[in-house]
Amino acid sequence: MAVAARAAIIGGGPAGLMAAEVLLAGGAQVDVYDAMPSVGRKFLLAGKGGLNITHAEFAEKFLSRYGERRAQLAPLLATFGAEPLRAWVHGLGIETFVGTSQRVFPKEMKAAPLLRAWLHRLRAAGARIHVRHRWTGWTEDGELRFVTPQGEHLVQPRCTVLALGGGSWARLGSDGAWVPLLVARSVPVVPLAPSNCGFEVAWSAHFRDRHGGQPVKAVVATLTDARGALQHRQGEFMITRYGVEGSLIYALSAALRDTIAAQGSVVLNLDLAPGKDLARVTAEVAHPRGSRSLASHLQSRVDIAGVKAGLLREALSAAEMNDPQRVAATIKALPLRLIAPRPLNEAISSAGGVAFEALDENLMLRALPGVFCAGEMLDWEAPTGGYLLTACFASGRAAGRGALAWLAARNAPANGALTSPAD
């Protein structure tokens, strides 16, 4: 059933634009509102160094990336996961390829061509896009309130999809300003927290000045989280002046953040020589070094040099550095104490948001019939690697389908017959 009712989408990122596309396909009149001067700003910046759209790994492993919210996201990803998303991108005339890490990228690597093609298709389908419209809640009569350069603007749609993002990268529009607006309407919201973020370490001034900005490659990180579970991952990260960041840290950020919140700090144990067991490392370190310096000895025998050598000296005293067994044990399990996550606004993404328990199966707010939520403003998180974007697209599509069903039910003929929204 085609519906001519008006739908408002608030938020012009991937989730909001996908909801708009579904509603347009179902015949709804769609208005997209965004507070920024143009839509998709965070999407464009995320793709500046290469847009990682999704991931080509097996479905079971893919779903495991969503942690505690796997059960809630699985139905959304079952209908619009990695392969359907990739096919949708191809439908925009954008070719993709699978990288060596199984990450999926556009052939041109950038987000801009994809966004341009998408916006062209949305406008051709009738979407009206309103920028510099900051949503500030509802009037007593249920109208949406927007602050614009021309003054306050009121809108009363038949349904609304909120796709307002999380709380990171405020300068691009994801500032979490929607939280008190929903809390005031009795919507349960889990406090926003940094995800895929850096962490603070109390470096010595010497180490910070000498090694800040250097990558630490080929390490294995292990921690025991607040629940007593062992977390284990291999990769690389970056030394910063305040601490650590990078792909390995981002992959563990949820466990690191939650353990710090529970215990005040967390120890991340680093294996600086993966592939060599403790017995071999101990034998190599204990091998007579003759007139060579300890630094030369460690570099030649166990490939510990540069920033890895700096980490070792940061962890051990001068006297301990002369104890081969202690040095070897530390190379295999260097304790790095992380004391705090970096601020939310610096994070790549955010955890927390609208609780799934506040939503029905169509992502409609139970407290606000006709209002749907999608994207990063929902309470879920995932590591980088295409997982964030995939779930944003999938939830936007689900919210759009839910909104379309809501409109169709209210446009139903007298006999009550309904037509389900098209796949």
CSV table of C-alpha atoms in Angstrom, one decimal:
chain,number,residue,atom,x,y,z
A,1,MET,CA,0.0,0.0,0.0
A,2,ALA,CA,1.4,3.4,-1.0
A,3,VAL,CA,1.0,6.0,1.8
A,4,ALA,CA,1.1,9.7,1.1
A,5,ALA,CA,1.4,10.6,4.8
A,6,ARG,CA,4.3,12.8,5.8
A,7,ALA,CA,7.3,11.4,7.6
A,8,ALA,CA,10.0,13.4,9.3
A,9,ILE,CA,13.6,12.0,9.6
A,10,ILE,CA,15.8,13.9,12.1
A,11,GLY,CA,19.4,13.2,11.4
A,12,GLY,CA,21.0,13.0,7.9
A,13,GLY,CA,23.6,10.3,8.6
A,14,PRO,CA,23.5,6.7,7.1
A,15,ALA,CA,20.7,5.5,9.5
A,16,GLY,CA,18.5,8.5,8.8
A,17,LEU,CA,19.0,8.5,5.0
A,18,MET,CA,18.4,4.7,4.9
A,19,ALA,CA,15.1,5.2,6.8
A,20,ALA,CA,14.2,8.0,4.3
A,21,GLU,CA,14.9,5.7,1.4
A,22,VAL,CA,12.6,2.9,2.7
A,23,LEU,CA,9.8,5.4,3.4
A,24,LEU,CA,10.1,7.0,0.0
A,25,ALA,CA,9.9,3.6,-1.6
A,26,GLY,CA,6.7,2.9,0.2
A,27,GLY,CA,5.1,6.1,-1.0
A,28,ALA,CA,5.5,8.4,2.0
A,29,GLN,CA,6.3,12.0,1.8
A,30,VAL,CA,9.7,12.4,3.5
A,31,ASP,CA,11.4,15.4,5.0
A,32,VAL,CA,15.0,15.0,6.3
A,33,TYR,CA,16.2,17.5,8.9
A,34,ASP,CA,19.8,18.0,10.0
A,35,ALA,CA,21.4,20.5,12.3
A,36,MET,CA,24.6,20.9,10.2
A,37,PRO,CA,25.0,22.9,7.0
A,38,SER,CA,25.1,19.6,5.0
A,39,VAL,CA,24.1,16.0,5.7
A,40,GLY,CA,26.5,13.0,6.2
A,41,ARG,CA,29.3,15.0,7.7
A,42,LYS,CA,30.5,12.3,10.1
A,43,PHE,CA,30.1,9.7,7.3
A,44,LEU,CA,32.3,11.8,5.0
A,45,LEU,CA,35.0,12.2,7.6
A,46,ALA,CA,35.0,8.5,8.6
A,47,GLY,CA,35.7,7.8,4.9
A,48,LYS,CA,38.5,10.3,4.5
A,49,GLY,CA,41.2,7.8,4.8
A,50,GLY,CA,39.3,5.0,3.1
A,51,LEU,CA,35.6,4.2,3.7
A,52,ASN,CA,35.3,0.9,5.4
A,53,ILE,CA,31.7,0.0,4.5
A,54,THR,CA,31.4,-3.4,6.0
A,55,HIS,CA,33.3,-6.7,6.6
A,56,ALA,CA,33.3,-9.9,4.6
A,57,GLU,CA,33.9,-12.4,7.4
A,58,PHE,CA,31.6,-15.3,8.2
A,59,ALA,CA,28.2,-14.3,9.7
A,60,GLU,CA,28.8,-15.9,13.1
A,61,LYS,CA,32.1,-14.1,13.7
A,62,PHE,CA,30.5,-10.9,12.3
A,63,LEU,CA,27.7,-11.0,14.8
A,64,SER,CA,30.1,-11.7,17.7
A,65,ARG,CA,31.5,-8.2,17.2
A,66,TYR,CA,28.3,-6.7,18.7
A,67,GLY,CA,28.9,-8.1,22.2
A,68,GLU,CA,26.1,-7.8,24.6
A,69,ARG,CA,23.7,-6.4,22.0
A,70,ARG,CA,24.2,-9.2,19.6
A,71,ALA,CA,20.7,-10.6,20.2
A,72,GLN,CA,19.0,-7.2,19.5
A,73,LEU,CA,21.0,-6.5,16.4
A,74,ALA,CA,21.0,-10.0,14.9
A,75,PRO,CA,17.4,-9.7,13.4
A,76,LEU,CA,18.3,-6.4,11.8
A,77,LEU,CA,21.5,-7.7,10.3
A,78,ALA,CA,19.8,-10.9,9.1
A,79,THR,CA,17.8,-8.8,6.7
A,80,PHE,CA,20.4,-6.2,5.8
A,81,GLY,CA,23.8,-7.4,6.7
A,82,ALA,CA,27.1,-7.2,4.9
A,83,GLU,CA,26.1,-8.8,1.6
A,84,PRO,CA,22.8,-6.9,1.1
A,85,LEU,CA,24.6,-3.7,2.1
A,86,ARG,CA,27.3,-4.3,-0.5
A,87,ALA,CA,24.7,-5.1,-3.1
A,88,TRP,CA,22.9,-1.9,-2.2
A,89,VAL,CA,26.2,0.1,-2.7
A,90,HIS,CA,26.6,-1.5,-6.1
A,91,GLY,CA,23.1,-0.4,-6.9
A,92,LEU,CA,24.3,3.2,-6.5
A,93,GLY,CA,26.9,2.6,-9.2
A,94,ILE,CA,29.7,2.3,-6.7
A,95,GLU,CA,32.1,-0.7,-7.1
A,96,THR,CA,33.6,-2.3,-4.0
A,97,PHE,CA,36.4,-4.7,-3.2
A,98,VAL,CA,37.5,-6.8,-0.3
A,99,GLY,CA,40.8,-5.9,1.3
A,100,THR,CA,43.4,-8.4,2.7
A,101,SER,CA,41.8,-7.9,6.2
A,102,GLN,CA,38.4,-8.8,4.8
A,103,ARG,CA,37.2,-5.3,5.1
A,104,VAL,CA,35.0,-4.0,2.3
A,105,PHE,CA,35.8,-0.6,0.6
A,106,PRO,CA,34.5,1.3,-2.3
A,107,LYS,CA,36.8,1.0,-5.3
A,108,GLU,CA,37.6,4.7,-5.1
A,109,MET,CA,38.0,4.4,-1.3
A,110,LYS,CA,36.2,7.7,-0.6
A,111,ALA,CA,32.7,8.3,0.9
A,112,ALA,CA,31.9,11.4,-1.2
A,113,PRO,CA,31.0,9.6,-4.5
A,114,LEU,CA,28.7,7.2,-2.6
A,115,LEU,CA,27.0,10.0,-0.7
A,116,ARG,CA,26.5,12.1,-3.8
A,117,ALA,CA,24.9,9.3,-5.7
A,118,TRP,CA,22.7,8.4,-2.8
A,119,LEU,CA,21.5,12.0,-2.2
A,120,HIS,CA,20.8,12.3,-6.0
A,121,ARG,CA,18.6,9.2,-5.8
A,122,LEU,CA,16.8,10.3,-2.7
A,123,ARG,CA,16.0,13.8,-4.1
A,124,ALA,CA,14.9,12.3,-7.4
A,125,ALA,CA,12.5,10.1,-5.3
A,126,GLY,CA,11.0,13.2,-3.7
A,127,ALA,CA,13.1,13.6,-0.5
A,128,ARG,CA,13.2,17.1,0.9
A,129,ILE,CA,16.3,17.8,2.8
A,130,HIS,CA,16.4,20.7,5.3
A,131,VAL,CA,19.8,21.7,6.8
A,132,ARG,CA,20.6,24.0,9.6
A,133,HIS,CA,17.5,22.7,11.4
A,134,ARG,CA,18.4,21.8,15.0
A,135,TRP,CA,15.7,19.8,16.7
A,136,THR,CA,14.9,21.0,20.2
A,137,GLY,CA,12.0,18.7,21.1
A,138,TRP,CA,8.2,18.8,20.9
A,139,THR,CA,5.6,21.4,21.7
A,140,GLU,CA,2.7,20.7,24.0
A,141,ASP,CA,0.7,19.8,20.9
A,142,GLY,CA,3.2,17.3,19.8
A,143,GLU,CA,4.8,19.3,17.0
A,144,LEU,CA,8.5,19.0,16.3
A,145,ARG,CA,10.5,22.1,17.1
A,146,PHE,CA,13.5,23.2,15.1
A,147,VAL,CA,15.8,26.2,15.5
A,148,THR,CA,16.8,27.5,12.1
A,149,PRO,CA,18.6,30.7,10.9
A,150,GLN,CA,15.1,32.1,10.1
A,151,GLY,CA,13.8,31.4,13.6
A,152,GLU,CA,11.7,28.5,15.1
A,153,HIS,CA,10.1,26.1,12.7
A,154,LEU,CA,7.3,23.7,13.8
A,155,VAL,CA,6.4,20.5,12.0
A,156,GLN,CA,3.7,17.9,12.7
A,157,PRO,CA,4.4,14.8,10.7
A,158,ARG,CA,2.4,11.5,10.9
A,159,CYS,CA,5.6,9.7,12.1
A,160,THR,CA,9.1,10.5,13.0
A,161,VAL,CA,12.4,8.7,12.8
A,162,LEU,CA,15.2,9.9,15.1
A,163,ALA,CA,18.7,9.1,13.8
A,164,LEU,CA,20.6,11.6,15.8
A,165,GLY,CA,23.9,9.8,16.3
A,166,GLY,CA,25.8,9.3,19.6
A,167,GLY,CA,27.9,11.7,21.5
A,168,SER,CA,31.3,11.6,19.7
A,169,TRP,CA,32.6,14.1,17.2
A,170,ALA,CA,30.3,16.9,18.3
A,171,ARG,CA,31.6,19.3,15.7
A,172,LEU,CA,30.1,17.1,13.0
A,173,GLY,CA,26.7,17.0,14.7
A,174,SER,CA,26.8,14.0,17.0
A,175,ASP,CA,26.7,15.9,20.3
A,176,GLY,CA,24.2,13.9,22.3
A,177,ALA,CA,22.0,16.9,22.8
A,178,TRP,CA,18.9,14.7,22.2
A,179,VAL,CA,19.5,12.8,25.5
A,180,PRO,CA,17.6,15.2,27.9
A,181,LEU,CA,14.9,15.7,25.3
A,182,LEU,CA,14.0,11.9,25.4
A,183,VAL,CA,14.7,11.5,29.1
A,184,ALA,CA,12.1,14.3,29.7
A,185,ARG,CA,9.6,12.1,27.8
A,186,SER,CA,10.3,9.1,30.1
A,187,VAL,CA,12.4,7.3,27.5
A,188,PRO,CA,15.1,5.1,29.2
A,189,VAL,CA,18.6,6.2,28.0
A,190,VAL,CA,21.8,4.5,29.0
A,191,PRO,CA,24.5,7.2,29.6
A,192,LEU,CA,26.7,7.8,26.6
A,193,ALA,CA,30.3,6.7,27.0
A,194,PRO,CA,33.4,6.7,24.7
A,195,SER,CA,33.9,3.6,22.4
A,196,ASN,CA,36.7,2.9,20.0
A,197,CYS,CA,38.7,5.4,22.0
A,198,GLY,CA,42.2,6.1,23.3
A,199,PHE,CA,43.2,5.6,27.0
A,200,GLU,CA,45.5,7.4,29.3
A,201,VAL,CA,48.7,6.0,30.7
A,202,ALA,CA,51.1,7.8,33.1
A,203,TRP,CA,54.1,7.8,30.9
A,204,SER,CA,57.4,9.2,32.2
A,205,ALA,CA,58.3,12.5,30.5
A,206,HIS,CA,61.3,10.8,28.8
A,207,PHE,CA,59.2,8.1,27.3
A,208,ARG,CA,56.5,10.5,26.2
A,209,ASP,CA,58.9,12.9,24.5
A,210,ARG,CA,60.9,10.1,22.9
A,211,HIS,CA,58.2,7.8,21.7
A,212,GLY,CA,55.0,9.8,21.4
A,213,GLY,CA,53.4,9.2,18.0
A,214,GLN,CA,55.3,5.9,17.3
A,215,PRO,CA,53.5,2.7,16.4
A,216,VAL,CA,53.9,-0.5,18.4
A,217,LYS,CA,53.5,-3.4,15.9
A,218,ALA,CA,53.1,-7.1,16.2
A,219,VAL,CA,52.0,-7.5,19.8
A,220,VAL,CA,49.4,-9.6,21.6
A,221,ALA,CA,47.4,-7.8,24.3
A,222,THR,CA,45.7,-9.7,27.2
A,223,LEU,CA,43.5,-8.5,30.0
A,224,THR,CA,41.2,-9.8,32.6
A,225,ASP,CA,38.0,-7.8,32.5
A,226,ALA,CA,35.8,-6.7,35.3
A,227,ARG,CA,33.8,-9.9,35.0
A,228,GLY,CA,36.9,-12.1,35.3
A,229,ALA,CA,36.9,-13.0,31.6
A,230,LEU,CA,40.1,-13.2,29.7
A,231,GLN,CA,40.3,-10.9,26.6
A,232,HIS,CA,43.0,-11.7,24.1
A,233,ARG,CA,43.8,-10.0,20.8
A,234,GLN,CA,46.7,-9.5,18.4
A,235,GLY,CA,47.5,-6.3,16.5
A,236,GLU,CA,49.2,-2.9,16.7
A,237,PHE,CA,48.6,0.4,18.4
A,238,MET,CA,50.0,3.9,18.7
A,239,ILE,CA,51.8,5.6,21.6
A,240,THR,CA,50.4,9.1,22.2
A,241,ARG,CA,51.5,11.8,24.6
A,242,TYR,CA,48.5,11.0,26.8
A,243,GLY,CA,48.6,7.2,26.5
A,244,VAL,CA,47.6,4.7,23.8
A,245,GLU,CA,45.2,4.5,20.8
A,246,GLY,CA,44.8,2.6,17.6
A,247,SER,CA,43.1,-0.5,16.2
A,248,LEU,CA,44.2,-3.0,18.9
A,249,ILE,CA,43.1,-0.6,21.7
A,250,TYR,CA,39.9,0.2,19.9
A,251,ALA,CA,39.1,-3.5,19.6
A,252,LEU,CA,39.4,-3.9,23.4
A,253,SER,CA,37.9,-0.5,24.3
A,254,ALA,CA,34.6,-1.8,25.7
A,255,ALA,CA,36.3,-4.2,28.1
A,256,LEU,CA,39.0,-1.6,29.0
A,257,ARG,CA,36.5,1.1,29.7
A,258,ASP,CA,34.1,-1.0,31.7
A,259,THR,CA,36.9,-2.5,33.8
A,260,ILE,CA,38.3,0.9,34.6
A,261,ALA,CA,34.8,2.0,35.6
A,262,ALA,CA,34.6,-0.9,38.0
A,263,GLN,CA,38.1,-1.1,39.3
A,264,GLY,CA,39.6,2.4,38.8
A,265,SER,CA,42.3,1.2,36.3
A,266,VAL,CA,43.1,-1.9,34.2
A,267,VAL,CA,46.4,-3.7,33.4
A,268,LEU,CA,46.9,-4.6,29.8
A,269,ASN,CA,49.6,-7.3,29.4
A,270,LEU,CA,51.6,-7.0,26.2
A,271,ASP,CA,53.5,-9.8,24.6
A,272,LEU,CA,56.2,-7.9,22.7
A,273,ALA,CA,57.6,-11.1,21.1
A,274,PRO,CA,54.6,-13.1,19.8
A,275,GLY,CA,55.7,-16.3,18.1
A,276,LYS,CA,58.5,-16.9,20.7
A,277,ASP,CA,57.6,-18.7,23.9
A,278,LEU,CA,58.9,-17.7,27.3
A,279,ALA,CA,61.6,-20.4,27.4
A,280,ARG,CA,63.1,-19.3,24.1
A,281,VAL,CA,63.0,-15.6,25.0
A,282,THR,CA,64.6,-16.4,28.4
A,283,ALA,CA,67.4,-18.3,26.7
A,284,GLU,CA,68.0,-15.6,24.1
A,285,VAL,CA,68.1,-12.8,26.8
A,286,ALA,CA,70.4,-14.9,29.0
A,287,HIS,CA,72.8,-15.7,26.1
A,288,PRO,CA,76.2,-14.1,26.9
A,289,ARG,CA,76.4,-10.7,25.2
A,290,GLY,CA,80.1,-10.0,25.6
A,291,SER,CA,81.0,-6.4,25.0
A,292,ARG,CA,77.7,-5.5,23.3
A,293,SER,CA,75.3,-3.1,25.0
A,294,LEU,CA,72.1,-4.5,26.4
A,295,ALA,CA,70.2,-2.6,23.8
A,296,SER,CA,72.1,-4.2,21.0
A,297,HIS,CA,71.8,-7.6,22.6
A,298,LEU,CA,68.0,-7.4,22.9
A,299,GLN,CA,67.7,-6.2,19.4
A,300,SER,CA,69.8,-9.0,17.9
A,301,ARG,CA,68.5,-11.8,20.0
A,302,VAL,CA,64.7,-11.1,20.4
A,303,ASP,CA,64.1,-8.1,18.0
A,304,ILE,CA,63.3,-5.7,20.9
A,305,ALA,CA,64.3,-2.2,19.8
A,306,GLY,CA,62.9,1.3,19.4
A,307,VAL,CA,59.6,1.8,21.1
A,308,LYS,CA,59.4,-1.8,22.3
A,309,ALA,CA,62.7,-1.3,24.1
A,310,GLY,CA,61.4,2.0,25.5
A,311,LEU,CA,58.3,0.2,26.9
A,312,LEU,CA,60.5,-2.4,28.5
A,313,ARG,CA,62.6,0.3,30.2
A,314,GLU,CA,59.4,2.1,31.2
A,315,ALA,CA,58.3,-1.0,33.0
A,316,LEU,CA,61.6,-2.1,34.6
A,317,SER,CA,64.1,-0.4,36.8
A,318,ALA,CA,67.8,-0.2,35.9
A,319,ALA,CA,68.5,-3.0,38.3
A,320,GLU,CA,65.7,-5.2,36.9
A,321,MET,CA,67.0,-4.7,33.4
A,322,ASN,CA,70.1,-6.6,34.4
A,323,ASP,CA,68.1,-9.7,35.5
A,324,PRO,CA,67.6,-11.8,32.3
A,325,GLN,CA,64.7,-13.8,33.7
A,326,ARG,CA,62.8,-10.7,34.7
A,327,VAL,CA,63.5,-9.0,31.4
A,328,ALA,CA,62.3,-12.1,29.5
A,329,ALA,CA,59.1,-12.4,31.6
A,330,THR,CA,58.4,-8.7,31.0
A,331,ILE,CA,58.9,-9.0,27.2
A,332,LYS,CA,56.3,-11.8,27.2
A,333,ALA,CA,53.9,-10.0,29.6
A,334,LEU,CA,54.6,-6.3,29.9
A,335,PRO,CA,52.1,-4.7,32.3
A,336,LEU,CA,50.7,-1.5,31.0
A,337,ARG,CA,48.3,0.3,33.4
A,338,LEU,CA,45.5,2.3,31.7
A,339,ILE,CA,43.9,4.8,34.1
A,340,ALA,CA,41.1,6.4,32.1
A,341,PRO,CA,39.4,6.5,28.7
A,342,ARG,CA,39.9,9.7,26.7
A,343,PRO,CA,36.9,12.1,26.6
A,344,LEU,CA,33.7,11.1,24.7
A,345,ASN,CA,34.1,13.8,22.1
A,346,GLU,CA,37.5,12.4,21.0
A,347,ALA,CA,36.1,8.9,20.5
A,348,ILE,CA,35.4,7.4,17.1
A,349,SER,CA,32.0,6.2,18.4
A,350,SER,CA,29.9,6.0,21.6
A,351,ALA,CA,28.4,3.4,23.7
A,352,GLY,CA,25.1,3.8,25.5
A,353,GLY,CA,21.9,5.5,24.1
A,354,VAL,CA,18.3,4.6,23.9
A,355,ALA,CA,17.8,1.3,25.6
A,356,PHE,CA,16.4,-1.5,23.4
A,357,GLU,CA,13.9,-2.3,26.1
A,358,ALA,CA,12.4,1.1,25.4
A,359,LEU,CA,11.6,0.0,21.8
A,360,ASP,CA,9.2,-2.4,20.2
A,361,GLU,CA,10.2,-4.9,17.5
A,362,ASN,CA,9.9,-2.2,14.9
A,363,LEU,CA,12.3,0.2,16.8
A,364,MET,CA,9.4,2.4,17.8
A,365,LEU,CA,9.5,4.0,21.2
A,366,ARG,CA,7.0,2.5,23.5
A,367,ALA,CA,6.6,5.8,25.4
A,368,LEU,CA,6.1,7.8,22.1
A,369,PRO,CA,3.9,6.0,19.5
A,370,GLY,CA,4.9,6.9,16.0
A,371,VAL,CA,8.5,7.9,17.0
A,372,PHE,CA,11.2,5.5,15.8
A,373,CYS,CA,15.0,5.4,16.6
A,374,ALA,CA,17.9,4.2,14.6
A,375,GLY,CA,21.7,4.3,14.3
A,376,GLU,CA,24.3,5.1,16.9
A,377,MET,CA,21.8,6.7,19.2
A,378,LEU,CA,20.7,3.2,20.2
A,379,ASP,CA,22.5,1.4,23.0
A,380,TRP,CA,25.0,-0.7,21.2
A,381,GLU,CA,28.7,-0.6,20.2
A,382,ALA,CA,31.1,-2.4,18.0
A,383,PRO,CA,34.7,-2.2,17.0
A,384,THR,CA,35.9,-0.4,13.8
A,385,GLY,CA,36.1,-2.5,10.7
A,386,GLY,CA,32.8,-1.8,9.0
A,387,TYR,CA,30.6,-3.1,11.9
A,388,LEU,CA,29.5,0.4,13.0
A,389,LEU,CA,28.3,1.4,9.6
A,390,THR,CA,26.6,-1.9,8.8
A,391,ALA,CA,24.5,-1.7,12.0
A,392,CYS,CA,23.7,1.9,11.3
A,393,PHE,CA,22.4,1.1,7.8
A,394,ALA,CA,20.5,-2.0,9.1
A,395,SER,CA,18.8,-0.2,12.0
A,396,GLY,CA,17.9,2.7,9.7
A,397,ARG,CA,16.3,0.3,7.3
A,398,ALA,CA,14.4,-1.4,10.1
A,399,ALA,CA,13.2,1.9,11.6
A,400,GLY,CA,12.1,3.0,8.1
A,401,ARG,CA,10.1,-0.3,7.6
A,402,GLY,CA,8.6,0.1,11.0
A,403,ALA,CA,7.5,3.7,10.3
A,404,LEU,CA,6.1,2.6,6.9
A,405,ALA,CA,4.0,-0.1,8.6
A,406,TRP,CA,2.8,2.4,11.1
A,407,LEU,CA,1.7,4.8,8.4
A,408,ALA,CA,0.1,2.0,6.4
A,409,ALA,CA,-1.9,0.8,9.4
A,410,ARG,CA,-3.3,4.3,9.8
A,411,ASN,CA,-4.2,4.5,6.1
A,412,ALA,CA,-5.8,1.1,6.1
A,413,PRO,CA,-9.1,0.6,4.2
A,414,ALA,CA,-12.3,0.0,6.1
A,415,ASN,CA,-12.0,-3.8,5.8
A,416,GLY,CA,-8.7,-3.6,7.7
A,417,ALA,CA,-6.6,-5.1,5.0
A,418,LEU,CA,-2.9,-4.1,5.1
A,419,THR,CA,-0.1,-4.4,2.7
A,420,SER,CA,3.3,-5.0,4.3
A,421,PRO,CA,6.2,-2.7,3.3
A,422,ALA,CA,8.2,-4.0,0.4
A,423,ASP,CA,11.5,-5.7,1.0
